[in-house]
CSV table of C-alpha atoms in Angstrom, one decimal:
chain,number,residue,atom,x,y,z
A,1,UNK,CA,156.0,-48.1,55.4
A,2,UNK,CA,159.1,-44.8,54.9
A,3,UNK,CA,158.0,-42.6,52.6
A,4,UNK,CA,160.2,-40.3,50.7
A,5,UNK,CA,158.1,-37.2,51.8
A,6,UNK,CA,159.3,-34.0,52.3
A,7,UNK,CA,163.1,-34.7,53.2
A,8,UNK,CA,164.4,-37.8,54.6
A,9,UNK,CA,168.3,-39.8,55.5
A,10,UNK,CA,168.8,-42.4,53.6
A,11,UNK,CA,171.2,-45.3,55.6
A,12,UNK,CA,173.5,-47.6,53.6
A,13,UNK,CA,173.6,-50.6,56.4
A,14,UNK,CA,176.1,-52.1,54.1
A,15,UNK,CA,178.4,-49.4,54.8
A,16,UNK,CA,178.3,-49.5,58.2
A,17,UNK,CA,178.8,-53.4,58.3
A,18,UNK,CA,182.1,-52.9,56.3
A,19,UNK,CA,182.9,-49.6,58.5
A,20,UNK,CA,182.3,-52.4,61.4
A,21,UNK,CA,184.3,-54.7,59.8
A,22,UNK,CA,187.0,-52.2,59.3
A,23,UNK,CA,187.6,-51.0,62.9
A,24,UNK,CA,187.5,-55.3,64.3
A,25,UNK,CA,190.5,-55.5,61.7
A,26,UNK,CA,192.3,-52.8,63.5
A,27,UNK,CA,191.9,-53.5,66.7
A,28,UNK,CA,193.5,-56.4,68.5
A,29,UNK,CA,191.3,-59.7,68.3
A,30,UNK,CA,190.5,-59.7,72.5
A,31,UNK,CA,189.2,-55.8,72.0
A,32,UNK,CA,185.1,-55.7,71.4
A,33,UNK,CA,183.7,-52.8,70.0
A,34,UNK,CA,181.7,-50.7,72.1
A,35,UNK,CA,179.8,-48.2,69.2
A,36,UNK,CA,178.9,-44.8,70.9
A,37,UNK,CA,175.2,-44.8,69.3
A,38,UNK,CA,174.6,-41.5,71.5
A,39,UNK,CA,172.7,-38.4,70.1
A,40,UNK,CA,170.2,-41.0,68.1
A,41,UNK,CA,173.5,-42.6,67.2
A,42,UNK,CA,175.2,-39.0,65.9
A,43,UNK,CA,171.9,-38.3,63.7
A,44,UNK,CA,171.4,-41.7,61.8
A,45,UNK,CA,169.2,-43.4,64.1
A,46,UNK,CA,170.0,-44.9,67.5
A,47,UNK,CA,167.4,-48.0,67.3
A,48,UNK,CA,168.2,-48.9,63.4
A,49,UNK,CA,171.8,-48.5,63.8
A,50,UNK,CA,172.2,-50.7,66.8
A,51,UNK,CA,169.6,-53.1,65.7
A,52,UNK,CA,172.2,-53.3,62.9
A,53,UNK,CA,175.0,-53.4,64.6
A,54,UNK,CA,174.0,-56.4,67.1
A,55,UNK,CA,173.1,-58.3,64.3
A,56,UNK,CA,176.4,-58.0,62.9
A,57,UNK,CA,177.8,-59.1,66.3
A,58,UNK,CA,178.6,-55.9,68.3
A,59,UNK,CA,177.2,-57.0,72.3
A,60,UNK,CA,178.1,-53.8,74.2
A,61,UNK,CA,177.0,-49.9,73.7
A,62,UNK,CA,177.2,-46.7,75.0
A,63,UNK,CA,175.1,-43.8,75.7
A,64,UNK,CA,174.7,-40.3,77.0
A,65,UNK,CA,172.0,-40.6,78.9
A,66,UNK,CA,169.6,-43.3,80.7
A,67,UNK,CA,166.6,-42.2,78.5
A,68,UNK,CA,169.2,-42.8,75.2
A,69,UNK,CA,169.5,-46.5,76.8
A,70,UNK,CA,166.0,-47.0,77.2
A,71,UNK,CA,165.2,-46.3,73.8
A,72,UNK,CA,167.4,-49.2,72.8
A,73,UNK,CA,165.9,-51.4,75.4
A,74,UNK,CA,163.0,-51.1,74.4
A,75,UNK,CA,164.0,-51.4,70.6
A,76,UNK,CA,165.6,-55.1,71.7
A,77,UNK,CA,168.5,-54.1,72.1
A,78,UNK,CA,170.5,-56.5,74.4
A,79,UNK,CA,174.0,-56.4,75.9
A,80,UNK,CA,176.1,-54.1,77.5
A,81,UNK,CA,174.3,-50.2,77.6
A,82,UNK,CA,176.9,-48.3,79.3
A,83,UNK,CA,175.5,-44.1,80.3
A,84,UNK,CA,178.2,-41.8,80.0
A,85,UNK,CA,177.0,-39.0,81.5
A,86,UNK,CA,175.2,-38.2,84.9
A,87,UNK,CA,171.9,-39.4,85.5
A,88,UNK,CA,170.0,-37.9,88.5
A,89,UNK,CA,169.0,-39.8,91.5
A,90,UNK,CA,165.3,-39.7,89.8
A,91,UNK,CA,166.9,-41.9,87.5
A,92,UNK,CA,168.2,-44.5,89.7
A,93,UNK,CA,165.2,-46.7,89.4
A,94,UNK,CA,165.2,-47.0,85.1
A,95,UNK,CA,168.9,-48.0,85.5
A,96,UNK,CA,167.9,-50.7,87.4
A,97,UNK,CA,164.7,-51.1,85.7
A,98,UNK,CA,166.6,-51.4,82.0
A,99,UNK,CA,169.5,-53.0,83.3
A,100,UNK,CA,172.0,-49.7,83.0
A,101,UNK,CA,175.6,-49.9,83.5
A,102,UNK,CA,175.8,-46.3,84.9
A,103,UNK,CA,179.2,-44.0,84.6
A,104,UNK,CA,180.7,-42.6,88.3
A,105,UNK,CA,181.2,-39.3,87.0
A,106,UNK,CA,183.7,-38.4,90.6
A,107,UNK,CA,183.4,-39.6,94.1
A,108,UNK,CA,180.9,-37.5,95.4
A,109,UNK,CA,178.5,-39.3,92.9
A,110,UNK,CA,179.8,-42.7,93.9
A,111,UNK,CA,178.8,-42.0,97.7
A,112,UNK,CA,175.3,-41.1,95.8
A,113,UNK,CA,174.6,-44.0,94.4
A,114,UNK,CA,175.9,-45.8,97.3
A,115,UNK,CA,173.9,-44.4,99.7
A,116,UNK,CA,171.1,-44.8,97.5
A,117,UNK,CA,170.9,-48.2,99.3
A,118,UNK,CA,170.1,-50.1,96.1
A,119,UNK,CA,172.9,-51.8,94.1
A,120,UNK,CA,173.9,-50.2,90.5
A,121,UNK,CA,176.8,-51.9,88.1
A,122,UNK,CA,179.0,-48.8,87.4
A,123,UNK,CA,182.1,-48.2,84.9
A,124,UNK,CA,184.6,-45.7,86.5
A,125,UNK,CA,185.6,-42.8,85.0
A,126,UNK,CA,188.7,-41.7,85.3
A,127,UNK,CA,190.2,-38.4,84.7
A,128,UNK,CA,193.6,-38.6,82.7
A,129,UNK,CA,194.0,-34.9,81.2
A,130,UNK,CA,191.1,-33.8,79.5
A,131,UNK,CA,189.3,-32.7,83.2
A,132,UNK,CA,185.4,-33.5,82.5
A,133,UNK,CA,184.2,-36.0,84.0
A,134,UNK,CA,186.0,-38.9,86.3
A,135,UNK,CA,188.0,-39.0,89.0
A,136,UNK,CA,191.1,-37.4,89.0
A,137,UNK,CA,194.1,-40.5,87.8
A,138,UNK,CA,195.9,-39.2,90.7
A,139,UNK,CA,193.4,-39.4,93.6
A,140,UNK,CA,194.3,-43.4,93.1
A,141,UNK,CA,192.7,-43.7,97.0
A,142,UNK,CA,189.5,-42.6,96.1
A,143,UNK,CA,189.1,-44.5,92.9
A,144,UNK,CA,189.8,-47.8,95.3
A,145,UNK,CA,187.4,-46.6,97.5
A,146,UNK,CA,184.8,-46.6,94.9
A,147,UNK,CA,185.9,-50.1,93.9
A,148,UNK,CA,184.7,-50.9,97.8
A,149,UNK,CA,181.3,-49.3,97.8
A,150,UNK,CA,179.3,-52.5,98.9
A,151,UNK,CA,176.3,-51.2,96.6
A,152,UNK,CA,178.5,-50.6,93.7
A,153,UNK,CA,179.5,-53.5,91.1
A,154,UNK,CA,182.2,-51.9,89.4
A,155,UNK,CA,182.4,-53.9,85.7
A,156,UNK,CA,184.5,-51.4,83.9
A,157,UNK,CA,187.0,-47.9,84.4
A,158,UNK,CA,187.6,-45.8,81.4
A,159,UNK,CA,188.9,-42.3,80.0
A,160,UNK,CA,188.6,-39.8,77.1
A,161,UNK,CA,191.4,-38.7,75.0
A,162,UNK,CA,191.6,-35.1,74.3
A,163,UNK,CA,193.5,-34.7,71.9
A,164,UNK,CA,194.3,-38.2,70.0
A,165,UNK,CA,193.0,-36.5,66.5
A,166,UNK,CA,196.3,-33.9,67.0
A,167,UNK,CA,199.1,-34.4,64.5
A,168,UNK,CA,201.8,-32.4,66.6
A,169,UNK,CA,204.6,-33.7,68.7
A,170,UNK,CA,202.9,-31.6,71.6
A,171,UNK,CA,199.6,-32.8,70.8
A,172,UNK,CA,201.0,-37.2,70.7
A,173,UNK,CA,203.0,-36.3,73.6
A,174,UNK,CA,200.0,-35.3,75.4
A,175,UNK,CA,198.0,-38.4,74.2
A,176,UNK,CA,200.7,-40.7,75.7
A,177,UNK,CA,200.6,-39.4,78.6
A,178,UNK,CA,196.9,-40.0,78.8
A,179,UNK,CA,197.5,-43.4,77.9
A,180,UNK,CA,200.4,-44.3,80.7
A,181,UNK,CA,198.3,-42.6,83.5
A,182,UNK,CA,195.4,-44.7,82.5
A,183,UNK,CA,197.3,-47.7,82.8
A,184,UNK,CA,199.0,-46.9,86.0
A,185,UNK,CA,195.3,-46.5,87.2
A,186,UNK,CA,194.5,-50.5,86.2
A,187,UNK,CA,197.8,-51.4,87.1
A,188,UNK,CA,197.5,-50.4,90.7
A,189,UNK,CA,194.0,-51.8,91.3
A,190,UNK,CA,194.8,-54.7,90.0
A,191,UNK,CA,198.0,-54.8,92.6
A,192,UNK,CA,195.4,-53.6,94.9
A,193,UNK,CA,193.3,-57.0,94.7
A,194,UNK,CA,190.3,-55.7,92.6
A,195,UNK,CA,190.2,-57.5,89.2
A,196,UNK,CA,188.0,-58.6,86.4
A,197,UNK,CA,187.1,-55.6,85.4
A,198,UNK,CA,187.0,-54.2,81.7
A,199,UNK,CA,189.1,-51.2,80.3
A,200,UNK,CA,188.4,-48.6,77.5
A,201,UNK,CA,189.9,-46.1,76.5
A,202,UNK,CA,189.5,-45.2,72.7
A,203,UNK,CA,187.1,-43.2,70.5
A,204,UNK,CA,187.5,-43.2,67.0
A,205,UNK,CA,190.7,-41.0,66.8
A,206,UNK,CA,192.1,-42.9,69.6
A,207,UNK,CA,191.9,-46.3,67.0
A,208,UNK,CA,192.2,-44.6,64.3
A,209,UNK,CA,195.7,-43.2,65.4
A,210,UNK,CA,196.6,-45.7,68.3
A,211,UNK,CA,195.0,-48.7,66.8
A,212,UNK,CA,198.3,-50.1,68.9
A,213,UNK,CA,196.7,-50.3,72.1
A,214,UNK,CA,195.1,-53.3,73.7
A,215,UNK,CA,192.1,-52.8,75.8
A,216,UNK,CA,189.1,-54.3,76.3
A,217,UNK,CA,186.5,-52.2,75.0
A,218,UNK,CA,187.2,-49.5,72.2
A,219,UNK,CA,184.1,-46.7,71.8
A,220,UNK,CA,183.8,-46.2,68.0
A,221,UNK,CA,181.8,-42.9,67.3
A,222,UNK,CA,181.6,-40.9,64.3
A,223,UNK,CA,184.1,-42.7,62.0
A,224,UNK,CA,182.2,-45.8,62.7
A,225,UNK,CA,179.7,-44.1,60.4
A,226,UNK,CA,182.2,-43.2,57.6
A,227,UNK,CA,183.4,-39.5,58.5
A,228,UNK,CA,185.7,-38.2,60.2
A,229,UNK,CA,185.3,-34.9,62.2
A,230,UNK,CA,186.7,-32.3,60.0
A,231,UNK,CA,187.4,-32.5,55.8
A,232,UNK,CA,191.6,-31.8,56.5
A,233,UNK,CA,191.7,-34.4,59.4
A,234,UNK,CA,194.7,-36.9,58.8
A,235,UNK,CA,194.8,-40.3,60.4
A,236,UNK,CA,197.4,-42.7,60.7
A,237,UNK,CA,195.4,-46.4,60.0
A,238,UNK,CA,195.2,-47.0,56.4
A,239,UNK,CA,191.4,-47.8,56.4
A,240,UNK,CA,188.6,-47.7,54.2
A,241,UNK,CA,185.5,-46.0,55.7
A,242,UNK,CA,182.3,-45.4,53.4
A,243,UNK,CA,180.1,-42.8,54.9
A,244,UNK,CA,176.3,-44.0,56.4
A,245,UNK,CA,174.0,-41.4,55.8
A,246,UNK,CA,172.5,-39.3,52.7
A,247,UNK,CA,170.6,-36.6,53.5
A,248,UNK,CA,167.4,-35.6,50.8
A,249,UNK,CA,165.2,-33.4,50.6
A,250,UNK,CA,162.1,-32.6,47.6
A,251,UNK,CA,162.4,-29.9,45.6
A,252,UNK,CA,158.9,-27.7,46.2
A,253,UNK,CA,158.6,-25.2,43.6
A,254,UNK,CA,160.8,-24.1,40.5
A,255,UNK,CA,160.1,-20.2,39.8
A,256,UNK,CA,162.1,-17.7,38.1
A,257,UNK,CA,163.9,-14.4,39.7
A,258,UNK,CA,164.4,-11.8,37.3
A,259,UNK,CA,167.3,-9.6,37.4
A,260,UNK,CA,167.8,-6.9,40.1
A,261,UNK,CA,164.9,-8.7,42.4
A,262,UNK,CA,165.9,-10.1,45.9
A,263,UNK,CA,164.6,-13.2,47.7
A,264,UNK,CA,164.0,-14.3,50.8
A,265,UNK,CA,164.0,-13.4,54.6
A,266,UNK,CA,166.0,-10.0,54.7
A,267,UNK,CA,166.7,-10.3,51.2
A,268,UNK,CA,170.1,-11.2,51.4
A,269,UNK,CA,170.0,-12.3,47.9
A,270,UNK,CA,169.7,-10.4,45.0
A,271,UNK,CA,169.9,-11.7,41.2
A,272,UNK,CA,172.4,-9.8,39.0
A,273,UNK,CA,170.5,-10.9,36.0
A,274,UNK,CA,167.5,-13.6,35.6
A,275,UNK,CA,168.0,-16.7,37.5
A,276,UNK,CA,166.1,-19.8,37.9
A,277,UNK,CA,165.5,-20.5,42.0
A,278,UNK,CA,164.5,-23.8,43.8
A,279,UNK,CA,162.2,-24.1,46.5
A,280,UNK,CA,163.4,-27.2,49.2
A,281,UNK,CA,161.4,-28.9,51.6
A,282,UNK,CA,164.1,-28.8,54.3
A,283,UNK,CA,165.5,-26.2,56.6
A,284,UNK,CA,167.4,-25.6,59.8
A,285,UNK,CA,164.4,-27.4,62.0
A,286,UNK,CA,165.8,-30.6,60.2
A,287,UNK,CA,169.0,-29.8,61.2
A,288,UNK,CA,170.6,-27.7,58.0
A,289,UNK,CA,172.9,-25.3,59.5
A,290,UNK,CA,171.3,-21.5,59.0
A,291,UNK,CA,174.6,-19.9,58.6
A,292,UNK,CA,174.8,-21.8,55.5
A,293,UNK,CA,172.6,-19.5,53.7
A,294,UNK,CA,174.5,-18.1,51.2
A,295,UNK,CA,177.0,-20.5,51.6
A,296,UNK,CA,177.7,-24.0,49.9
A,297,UNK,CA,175.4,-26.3,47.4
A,298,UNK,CA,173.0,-29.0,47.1
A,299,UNK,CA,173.5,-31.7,44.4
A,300,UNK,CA,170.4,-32.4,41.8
A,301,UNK,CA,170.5,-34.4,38.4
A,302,UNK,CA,174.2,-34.6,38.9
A,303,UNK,CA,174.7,-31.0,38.8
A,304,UNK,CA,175.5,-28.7,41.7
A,305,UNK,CA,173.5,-26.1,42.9
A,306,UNK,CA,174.2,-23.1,45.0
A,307,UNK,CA,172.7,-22.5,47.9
A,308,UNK,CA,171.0,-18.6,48.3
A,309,UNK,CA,169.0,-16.7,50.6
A,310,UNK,CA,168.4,-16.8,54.1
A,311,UNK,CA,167.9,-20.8,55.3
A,312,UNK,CA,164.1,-20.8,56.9
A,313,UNK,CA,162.6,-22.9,59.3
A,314,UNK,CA,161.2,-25.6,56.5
A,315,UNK,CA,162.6,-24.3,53.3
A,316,UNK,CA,165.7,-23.4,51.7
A,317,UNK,CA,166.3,-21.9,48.2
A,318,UNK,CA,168.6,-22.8,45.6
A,319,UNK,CA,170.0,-21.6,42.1
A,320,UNK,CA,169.2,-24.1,39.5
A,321,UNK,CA,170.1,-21.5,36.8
A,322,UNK,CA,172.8,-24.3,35.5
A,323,UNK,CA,170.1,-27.4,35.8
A,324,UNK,CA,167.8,-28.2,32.6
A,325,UNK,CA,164.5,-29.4,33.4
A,326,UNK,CA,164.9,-29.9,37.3
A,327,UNK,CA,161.1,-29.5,38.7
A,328,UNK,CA,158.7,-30.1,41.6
A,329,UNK,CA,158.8,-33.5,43.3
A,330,UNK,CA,162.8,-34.1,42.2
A,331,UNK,CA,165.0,-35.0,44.7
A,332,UNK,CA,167.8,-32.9,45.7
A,333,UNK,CA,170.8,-34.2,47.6
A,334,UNK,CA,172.1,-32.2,50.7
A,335,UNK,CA,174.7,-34.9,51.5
A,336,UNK,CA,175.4,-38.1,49.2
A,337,UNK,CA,176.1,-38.7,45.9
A,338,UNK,CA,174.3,-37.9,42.5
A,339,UNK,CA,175.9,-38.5,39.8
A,340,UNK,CA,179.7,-38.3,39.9
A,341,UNK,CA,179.2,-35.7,42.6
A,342,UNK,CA,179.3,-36.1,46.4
A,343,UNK,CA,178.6,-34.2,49.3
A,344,UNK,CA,180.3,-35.3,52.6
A,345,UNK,CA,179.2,-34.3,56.2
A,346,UNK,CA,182.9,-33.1,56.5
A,347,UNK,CA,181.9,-30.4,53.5
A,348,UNK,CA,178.8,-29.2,54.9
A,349,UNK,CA,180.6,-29.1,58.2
A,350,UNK,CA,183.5,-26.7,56.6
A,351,UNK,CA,181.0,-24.2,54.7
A,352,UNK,CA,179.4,-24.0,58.3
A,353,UNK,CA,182.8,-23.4,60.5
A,354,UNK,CA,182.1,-26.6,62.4
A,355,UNK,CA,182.5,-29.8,62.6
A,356,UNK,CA,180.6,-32.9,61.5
A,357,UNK,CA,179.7,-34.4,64.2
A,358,UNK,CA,177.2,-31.7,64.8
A,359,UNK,CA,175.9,-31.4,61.7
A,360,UNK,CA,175.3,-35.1,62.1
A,361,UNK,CA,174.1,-35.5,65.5
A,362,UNK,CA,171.7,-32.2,65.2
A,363,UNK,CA,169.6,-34.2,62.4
A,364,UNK,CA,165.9,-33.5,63.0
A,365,UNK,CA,163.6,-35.8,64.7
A,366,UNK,CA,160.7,-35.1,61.5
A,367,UNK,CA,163.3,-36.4,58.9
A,368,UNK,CA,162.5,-40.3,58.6
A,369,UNK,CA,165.0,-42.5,58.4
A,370,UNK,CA,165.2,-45.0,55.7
A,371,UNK,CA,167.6,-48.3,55.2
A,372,UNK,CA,168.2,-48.7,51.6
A,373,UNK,CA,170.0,-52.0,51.9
């Protein structure tokens, strides 16, 4: 049974089956959707969310790590898990164990897993500009010659694009170039002999702005949960994304700061005349930014209310000078709506000089997560 306790993310699953039903309208009808539900599926809940999501159809998902994939395994989750990132030879065993589709992060690793002696299914990476992980597009010999590792069932190659959120001719021109050297990579294995293997290319910028392209898997991450990275972000699809998650948190204590008296660790604020102050049950160890202090607002009755003091640990304080009879055991809303008000992600990421997909994806583990529909 969820309790509304101390502070807690509220998850509109209606939202994210529209959001869902959004991106399968953009993309071309042969091009499944792969949801990165990586980083406890960017704060909301990595089981919930792709519980939801598979029952809404969605077969295939993708990870950073073979512990994330386990999780969902474990959860029921069934389908395509695809680890993007390195997992260490330790590891070898629960990607068989789980049934793992592993990433070859370069060649060196390919021999790894090959001489491992076991056999893994793998999805390529393939470096097209951004220069993380994958092997370089270029270095087309040594990508075939990870196709004909005998232990290696190679199911899938993809990329990243660096820069597909950029507006500037410098910034699309890039992006296309990504794009052609990832297709001259499939195009010359598949001239090469090696075939029936799946493409992907696109995150959520890359559909959101290329929706155009037609590969086989597209990677969906944090607009698939109704944000977009930054509050001044401009994307080319006209689409209608409704954001997931409300963060909430109870108000503790109401107590009055008279004028000229500070509050506070290092008593960064001080009342120019009598103010009303709001204790809340929520702090940085649930994932509130601390340079926030100071900074920003919480919603409450429908009213906004500014954030001040230093952000602690487990509480934060608030001036709820402008709020009539607010009191202990109200909720106060971080990010969602009250009233006519709303708080995005993509404010709280602004006032913090970052973007949303960490204040999302650093959401505490103590903060329950609740489906309200």
């Amino acid at each position: 049974m969820y309790q509304k306790g101390r502070a807690w993310i509220e998850l509109d699953m209606e939202h994210l089956k529209h959001n869902t039903e959004q991106f399968r309208r953009l993309l071309p009808k042969d091009c499944a959707l792969m949801p990165a539900v990586k980083a406890n599926a960017y704060g909301h809940g990595a089981v919930p969310v792709s519980r939801a999501l598979q029952e809404h159809g969605v077969k295939s998902f993708c990870v950073a790590s073979a512990a994330e994939g386990i999780e969902l395994r474990e959860a029921g989750i069934t389908g395509e898990i695809l680890v993007l990132s390195y997992s260490h030879p330790e590891q070898f065993r629960d990607l068989l164990a789980y049934d793992l589709t592993q990433t070859v992060v370069d060649g060196n690793y390919a021999e790894e897993l090959h001489r491992d002696g076991r056999k893994f299914t793998v999805h390529v990476g393939v470096d097209t500009g951004m220069h993380r992980l994958g092997e370089r597009w270029e270095n087309i010999e040594e990508i075939v010659r990870i196709f004909q590792f005998s232990n290696l069932k190679v199911t899938g190659i993809y990329s990243h694009l660096c820069v597909s959120d950029g507006i500037t001719q410098a910034e699309r021109a890039y992006t296309l170039e990504q794009i052609h050297h990832f297709e001259h990579v499939a195009e010359e294995l598949h001239r090469r002999g090696f075939h029936g293997f799946k493409c992907h290319l696109q995150g959520s910028y890359g559909i959101l702005n290329y929706s155009e392209l037609c590969f086989d898997y597209a990677r969906a991450g944090i607009a698939l949960y109704g944000i977009l990275s930054g509050k001044s972000d401009w994307v080319n699809a006209a689409v209608d994304l409704k954001p997931v998650l409300s963060l909430k948190a109870r108000v503790e204590s109401v107590k009055m700061l008279y004028q000229g008296e500070s509050a506070g660790y290092g008593l960064t604020y001080s009342a120019g005349k009598n103010r009303k102050i709001g204790i809340l049950s929520i702090g940085y160890a649930d994932g509130v930014p601390r340079n926030l202090s100071n900074c920003g607002y919480v919603l409450c009755k429908g009213k906004a209310a500014p954030i001040v003091g230093r952000i602690c640990m487990d509480q934060m304080m608030v001036d709820f000078s402008g709020i009539e009879q607010v009191k202990a055991g109200d909720e106060a809303v971080l990010i969602g709506k009250s009233g006519e008000l709303e708080i995005r992600a993509e404010d709280m990421a602004q006032w913090a000089g970052t973007i949303s997909n960490e204040i999302l994806s650093r959401m505490g583990e103590r903060l329950e997560r609740i489906a309200v529909n």
